[in-house]
mmCIF file with all atom_site columns, C-alpha atoms in Angstrom:
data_model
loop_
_atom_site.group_PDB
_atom_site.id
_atom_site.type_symbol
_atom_site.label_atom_id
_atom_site.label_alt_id
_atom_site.label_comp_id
_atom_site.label_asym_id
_atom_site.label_entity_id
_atom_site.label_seq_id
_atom_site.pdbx_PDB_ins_code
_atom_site.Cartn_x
_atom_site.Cartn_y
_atom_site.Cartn_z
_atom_site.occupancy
_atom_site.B_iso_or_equiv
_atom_site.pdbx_formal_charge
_atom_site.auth_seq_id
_atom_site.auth_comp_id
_atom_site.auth_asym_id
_atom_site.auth_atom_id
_atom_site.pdbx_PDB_model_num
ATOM 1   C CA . UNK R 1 1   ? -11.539 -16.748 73.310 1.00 87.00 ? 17  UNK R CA 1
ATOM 2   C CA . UNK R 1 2   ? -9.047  -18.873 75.303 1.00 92.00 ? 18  UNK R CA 1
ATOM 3   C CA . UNK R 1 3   ? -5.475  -18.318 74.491 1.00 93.00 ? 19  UNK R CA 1
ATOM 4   C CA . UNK R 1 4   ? -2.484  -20.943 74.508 1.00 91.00 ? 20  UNK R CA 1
ATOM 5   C CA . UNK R 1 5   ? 1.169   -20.915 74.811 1.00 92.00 ? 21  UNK R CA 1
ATOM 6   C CA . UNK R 1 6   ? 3.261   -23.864 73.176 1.00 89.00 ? 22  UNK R CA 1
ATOM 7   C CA . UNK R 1 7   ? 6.348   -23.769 73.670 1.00 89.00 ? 23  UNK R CA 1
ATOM 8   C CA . UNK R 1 8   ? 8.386   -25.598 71.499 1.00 86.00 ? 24  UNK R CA 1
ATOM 9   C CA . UNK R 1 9   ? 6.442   -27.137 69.170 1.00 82.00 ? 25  UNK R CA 1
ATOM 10  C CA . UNK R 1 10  ? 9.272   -28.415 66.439 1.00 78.00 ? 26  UNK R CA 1
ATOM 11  C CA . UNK R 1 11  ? 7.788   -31.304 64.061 1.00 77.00 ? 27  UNK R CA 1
ATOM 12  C CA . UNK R 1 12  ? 6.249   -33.665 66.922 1.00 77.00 ? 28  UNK R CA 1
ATOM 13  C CA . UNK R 1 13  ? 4.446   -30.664 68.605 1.00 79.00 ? 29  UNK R CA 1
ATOM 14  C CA . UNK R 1 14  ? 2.177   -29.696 65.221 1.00 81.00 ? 30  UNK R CA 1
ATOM 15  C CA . UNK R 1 15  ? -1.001  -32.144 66.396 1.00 85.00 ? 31  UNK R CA 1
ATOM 16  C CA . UNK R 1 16  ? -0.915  -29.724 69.560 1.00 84.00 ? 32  UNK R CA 1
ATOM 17  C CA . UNK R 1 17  ? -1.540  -26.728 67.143 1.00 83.00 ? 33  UNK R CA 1
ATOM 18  C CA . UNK R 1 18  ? -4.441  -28.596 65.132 1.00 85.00 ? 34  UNK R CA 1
ATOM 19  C CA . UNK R 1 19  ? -6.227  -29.703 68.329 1.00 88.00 ? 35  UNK R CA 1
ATOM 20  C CA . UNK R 1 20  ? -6.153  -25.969 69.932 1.00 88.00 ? 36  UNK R CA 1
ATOM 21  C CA . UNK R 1 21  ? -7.563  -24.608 66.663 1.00 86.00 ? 37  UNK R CA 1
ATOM 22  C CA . UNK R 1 22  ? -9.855  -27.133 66.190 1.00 89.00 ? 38  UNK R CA 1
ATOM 23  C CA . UNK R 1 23  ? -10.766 -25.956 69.977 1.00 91.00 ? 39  UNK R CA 1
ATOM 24  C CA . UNK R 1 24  ? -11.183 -22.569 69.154 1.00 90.00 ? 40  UNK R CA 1
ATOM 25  C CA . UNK R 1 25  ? -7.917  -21.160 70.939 1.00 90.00 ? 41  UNK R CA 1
ATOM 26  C CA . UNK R 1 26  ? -5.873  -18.530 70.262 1.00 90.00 ? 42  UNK R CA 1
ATOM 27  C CA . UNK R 1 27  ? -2.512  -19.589 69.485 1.00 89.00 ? 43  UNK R CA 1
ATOM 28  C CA . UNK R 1 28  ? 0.739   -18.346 70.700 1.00 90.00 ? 44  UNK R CA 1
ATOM 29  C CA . UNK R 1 29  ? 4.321   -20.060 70.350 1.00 88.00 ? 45  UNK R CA 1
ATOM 30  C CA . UNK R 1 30  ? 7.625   -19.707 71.623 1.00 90.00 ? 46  UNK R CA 1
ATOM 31  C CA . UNK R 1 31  ? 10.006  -21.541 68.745 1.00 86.00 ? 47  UNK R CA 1
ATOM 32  C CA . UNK R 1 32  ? 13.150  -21.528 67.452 1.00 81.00 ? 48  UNK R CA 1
ATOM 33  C CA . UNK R 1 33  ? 11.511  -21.633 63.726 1.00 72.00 ? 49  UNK R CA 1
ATOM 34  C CA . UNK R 1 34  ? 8.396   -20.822 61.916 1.00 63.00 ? 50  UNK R CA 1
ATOM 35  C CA . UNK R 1 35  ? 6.129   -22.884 64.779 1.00 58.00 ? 51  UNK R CA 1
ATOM 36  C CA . UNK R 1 36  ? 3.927   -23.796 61.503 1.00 55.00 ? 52  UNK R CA 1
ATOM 37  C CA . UNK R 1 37  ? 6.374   -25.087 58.968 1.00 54.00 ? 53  UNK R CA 1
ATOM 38  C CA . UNK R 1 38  ? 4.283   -26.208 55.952 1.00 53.00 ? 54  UNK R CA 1
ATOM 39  C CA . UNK R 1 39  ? 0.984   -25.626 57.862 1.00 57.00 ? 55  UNK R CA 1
ATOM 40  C CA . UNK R 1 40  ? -0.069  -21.972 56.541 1.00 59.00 ? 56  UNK R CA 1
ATOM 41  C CA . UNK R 1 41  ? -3.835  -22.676 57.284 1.00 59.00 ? 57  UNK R CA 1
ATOM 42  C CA . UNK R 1 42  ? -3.001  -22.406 61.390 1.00 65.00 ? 58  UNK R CA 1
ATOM 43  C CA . UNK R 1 43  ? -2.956  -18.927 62.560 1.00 71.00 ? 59  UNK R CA 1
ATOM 44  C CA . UNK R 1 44  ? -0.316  -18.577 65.390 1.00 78.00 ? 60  UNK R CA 1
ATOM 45  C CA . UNK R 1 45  ? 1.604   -15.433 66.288 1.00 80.00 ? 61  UNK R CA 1
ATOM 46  C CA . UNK R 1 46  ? 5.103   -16.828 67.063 1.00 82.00 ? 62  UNK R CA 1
ATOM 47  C CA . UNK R 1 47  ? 8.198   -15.761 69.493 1.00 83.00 ? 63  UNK R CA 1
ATOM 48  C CA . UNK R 1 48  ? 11.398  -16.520 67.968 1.00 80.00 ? 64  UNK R CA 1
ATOM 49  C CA . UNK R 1 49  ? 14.390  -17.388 70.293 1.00 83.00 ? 65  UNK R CA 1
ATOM 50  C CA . UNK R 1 50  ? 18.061  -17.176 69.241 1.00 78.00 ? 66  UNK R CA 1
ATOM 51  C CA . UNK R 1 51  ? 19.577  -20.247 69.878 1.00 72.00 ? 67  UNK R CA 1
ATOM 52  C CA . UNK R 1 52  ? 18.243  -23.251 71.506 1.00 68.00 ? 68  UNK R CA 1
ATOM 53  C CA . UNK R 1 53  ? 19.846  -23.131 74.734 1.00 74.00 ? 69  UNK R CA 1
ATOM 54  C CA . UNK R 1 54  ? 17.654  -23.682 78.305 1.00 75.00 ? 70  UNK R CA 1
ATOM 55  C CA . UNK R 1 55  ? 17.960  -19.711 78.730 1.00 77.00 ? 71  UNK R CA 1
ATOM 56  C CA . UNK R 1 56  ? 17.092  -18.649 75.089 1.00 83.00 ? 72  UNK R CA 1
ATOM 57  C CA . UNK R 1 57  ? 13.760  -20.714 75.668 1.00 87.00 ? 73  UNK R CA 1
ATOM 58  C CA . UNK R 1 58  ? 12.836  -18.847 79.364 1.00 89.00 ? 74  UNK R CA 1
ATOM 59  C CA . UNK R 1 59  ? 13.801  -14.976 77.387 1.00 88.00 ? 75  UNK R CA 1
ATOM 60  C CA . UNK R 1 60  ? 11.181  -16.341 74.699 1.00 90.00 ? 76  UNK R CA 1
ATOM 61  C CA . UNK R 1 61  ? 8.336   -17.503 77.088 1.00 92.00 ? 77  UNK R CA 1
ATOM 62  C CA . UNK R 1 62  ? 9.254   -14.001 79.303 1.00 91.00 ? 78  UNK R CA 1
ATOM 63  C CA . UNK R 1 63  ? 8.405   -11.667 76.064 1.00 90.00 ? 79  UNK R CA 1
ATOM 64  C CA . UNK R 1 64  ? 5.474   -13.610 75.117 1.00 92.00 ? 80  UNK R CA 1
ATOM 65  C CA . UNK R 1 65  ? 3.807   -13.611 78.437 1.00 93.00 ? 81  UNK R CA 1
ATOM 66  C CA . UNK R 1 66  ? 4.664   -9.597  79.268 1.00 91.00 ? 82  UNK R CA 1
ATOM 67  C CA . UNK R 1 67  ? 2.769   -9.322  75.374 1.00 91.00 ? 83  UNK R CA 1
ATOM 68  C CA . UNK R 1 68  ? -0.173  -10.535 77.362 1.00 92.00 ? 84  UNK R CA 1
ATOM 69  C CA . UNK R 1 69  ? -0.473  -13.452 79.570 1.00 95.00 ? 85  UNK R CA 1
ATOM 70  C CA . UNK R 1 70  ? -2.101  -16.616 78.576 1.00 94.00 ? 86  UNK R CA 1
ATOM 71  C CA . UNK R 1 71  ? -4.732  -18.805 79.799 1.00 94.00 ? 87  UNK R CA 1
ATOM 72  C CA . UNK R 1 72  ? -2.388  -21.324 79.314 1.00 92.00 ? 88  UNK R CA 1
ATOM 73  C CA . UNK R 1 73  ? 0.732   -22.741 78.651 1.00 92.00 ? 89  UNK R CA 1
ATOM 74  C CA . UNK R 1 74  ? 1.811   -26.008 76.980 1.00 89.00 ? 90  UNK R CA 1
ATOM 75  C CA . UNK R 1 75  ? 5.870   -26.852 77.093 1.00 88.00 ? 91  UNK R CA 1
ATOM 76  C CA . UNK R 1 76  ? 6.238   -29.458 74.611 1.00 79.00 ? 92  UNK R CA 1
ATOM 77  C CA . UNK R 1 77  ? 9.862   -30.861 75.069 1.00 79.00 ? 93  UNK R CA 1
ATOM 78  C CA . UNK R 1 78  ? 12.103  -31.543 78.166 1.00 78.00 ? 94  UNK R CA 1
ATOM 79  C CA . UNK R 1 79  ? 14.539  -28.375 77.167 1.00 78.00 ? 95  UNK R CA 1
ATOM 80  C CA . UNK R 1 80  ? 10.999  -26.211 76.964 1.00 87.00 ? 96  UNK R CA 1
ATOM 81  C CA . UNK R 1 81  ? 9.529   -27.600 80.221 1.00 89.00 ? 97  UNK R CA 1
ATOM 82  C CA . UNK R 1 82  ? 11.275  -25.397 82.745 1.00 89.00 ? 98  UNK R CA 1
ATOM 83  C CA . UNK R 1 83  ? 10.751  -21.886 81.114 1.00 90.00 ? 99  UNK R CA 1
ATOM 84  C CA . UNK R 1 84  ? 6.957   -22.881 80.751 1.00 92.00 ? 100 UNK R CA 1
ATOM 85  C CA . UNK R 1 85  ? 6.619   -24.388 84.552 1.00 92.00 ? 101 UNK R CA 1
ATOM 86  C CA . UNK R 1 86  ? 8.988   -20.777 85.465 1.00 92.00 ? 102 UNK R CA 1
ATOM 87  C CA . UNK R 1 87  ? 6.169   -18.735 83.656 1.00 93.00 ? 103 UNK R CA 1
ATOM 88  C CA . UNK R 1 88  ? 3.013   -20.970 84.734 1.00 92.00 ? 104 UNK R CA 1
ATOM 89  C CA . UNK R 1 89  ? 4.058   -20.290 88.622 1.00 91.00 ? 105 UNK R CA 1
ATOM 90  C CA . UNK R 1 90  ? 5.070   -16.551 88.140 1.00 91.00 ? 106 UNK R CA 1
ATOM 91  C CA . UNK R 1 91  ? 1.236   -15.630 86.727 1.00 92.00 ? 107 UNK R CA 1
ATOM 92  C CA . UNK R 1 92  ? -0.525  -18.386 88.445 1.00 92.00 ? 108 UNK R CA 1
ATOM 93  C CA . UNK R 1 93  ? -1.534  -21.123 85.082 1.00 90.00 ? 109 UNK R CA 1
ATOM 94  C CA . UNK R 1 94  ? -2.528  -24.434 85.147 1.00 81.00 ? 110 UNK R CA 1
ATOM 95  C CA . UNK R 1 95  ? -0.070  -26.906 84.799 1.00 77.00 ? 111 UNK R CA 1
ATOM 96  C CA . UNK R 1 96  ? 2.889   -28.857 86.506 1.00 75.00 ? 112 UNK R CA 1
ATOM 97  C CA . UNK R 1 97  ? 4.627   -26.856 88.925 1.00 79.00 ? 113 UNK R CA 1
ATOM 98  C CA . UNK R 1 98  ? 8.206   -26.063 88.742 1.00 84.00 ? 114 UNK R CA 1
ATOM 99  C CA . UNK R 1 99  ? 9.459   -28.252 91.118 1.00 85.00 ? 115 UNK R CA 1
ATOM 100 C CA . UNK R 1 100 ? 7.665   -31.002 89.110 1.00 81.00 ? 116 UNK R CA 1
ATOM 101 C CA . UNK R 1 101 ? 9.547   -30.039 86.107 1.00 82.00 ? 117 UNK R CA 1
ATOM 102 C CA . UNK R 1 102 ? 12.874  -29.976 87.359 1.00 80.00 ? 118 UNK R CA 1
ATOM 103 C CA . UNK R 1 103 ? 12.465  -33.782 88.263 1.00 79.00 ? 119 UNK R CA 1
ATOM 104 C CA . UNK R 1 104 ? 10.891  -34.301 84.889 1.00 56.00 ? 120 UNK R CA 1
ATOM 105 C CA . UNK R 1 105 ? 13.896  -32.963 82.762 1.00 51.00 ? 121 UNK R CA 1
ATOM 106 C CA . UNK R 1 106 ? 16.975  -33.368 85.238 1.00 52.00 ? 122 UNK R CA 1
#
């Protein structure tokens, strides 16, 4: 079974957790909140971070990707974007590198 990482999914990012499950993914997810809200039926094994500043998010991503590392990772929102790209170049995922990040968010 393929595995995904959101990262920060919030309110806007909950279509991205119907569409893996309807794909048959395991889901993962780095938020700062229950990453389900009022959406019990979606099974996703979350990573909580502290606060919502840039480093907060990258100390989330790192403890969910030493758990086990995904096949891959989706960084919903410009303050998520960097700590996803950081992890998808460390262990080699799919997905926009980091340089392309920094000019995406900066």
């Amino acid at each position: 079974m393929k595995e995904i990482l959101i990262v920060g999914v919030g309110v806007m990012g909950r279509p991205y957790l119907d569409a893996a499950a309807a794909l048959g993914c395991r889901i993962r997810a780095v938020e700062a909140g229950p990453a389900t809200g009022d959406r019990p039926d979606v099974d996703v094994q979350s990573y909580y971070v502290d606060n919502v500043l840039d480093e907060s998010w990258l100390h989330g991503v790192m403890n969910a990707v030493t758990d086990r590392i995904p096949d891959g990772i989706l960084a919903f929102a410009e303050p998520n974007v960097i700590s996803g790209a950081l992890a998808q170049e460390r262990f080699g995922l799919p997905g926009p590198s980091l340089h392309a990040a920094v000019i995406m968010t900066r």
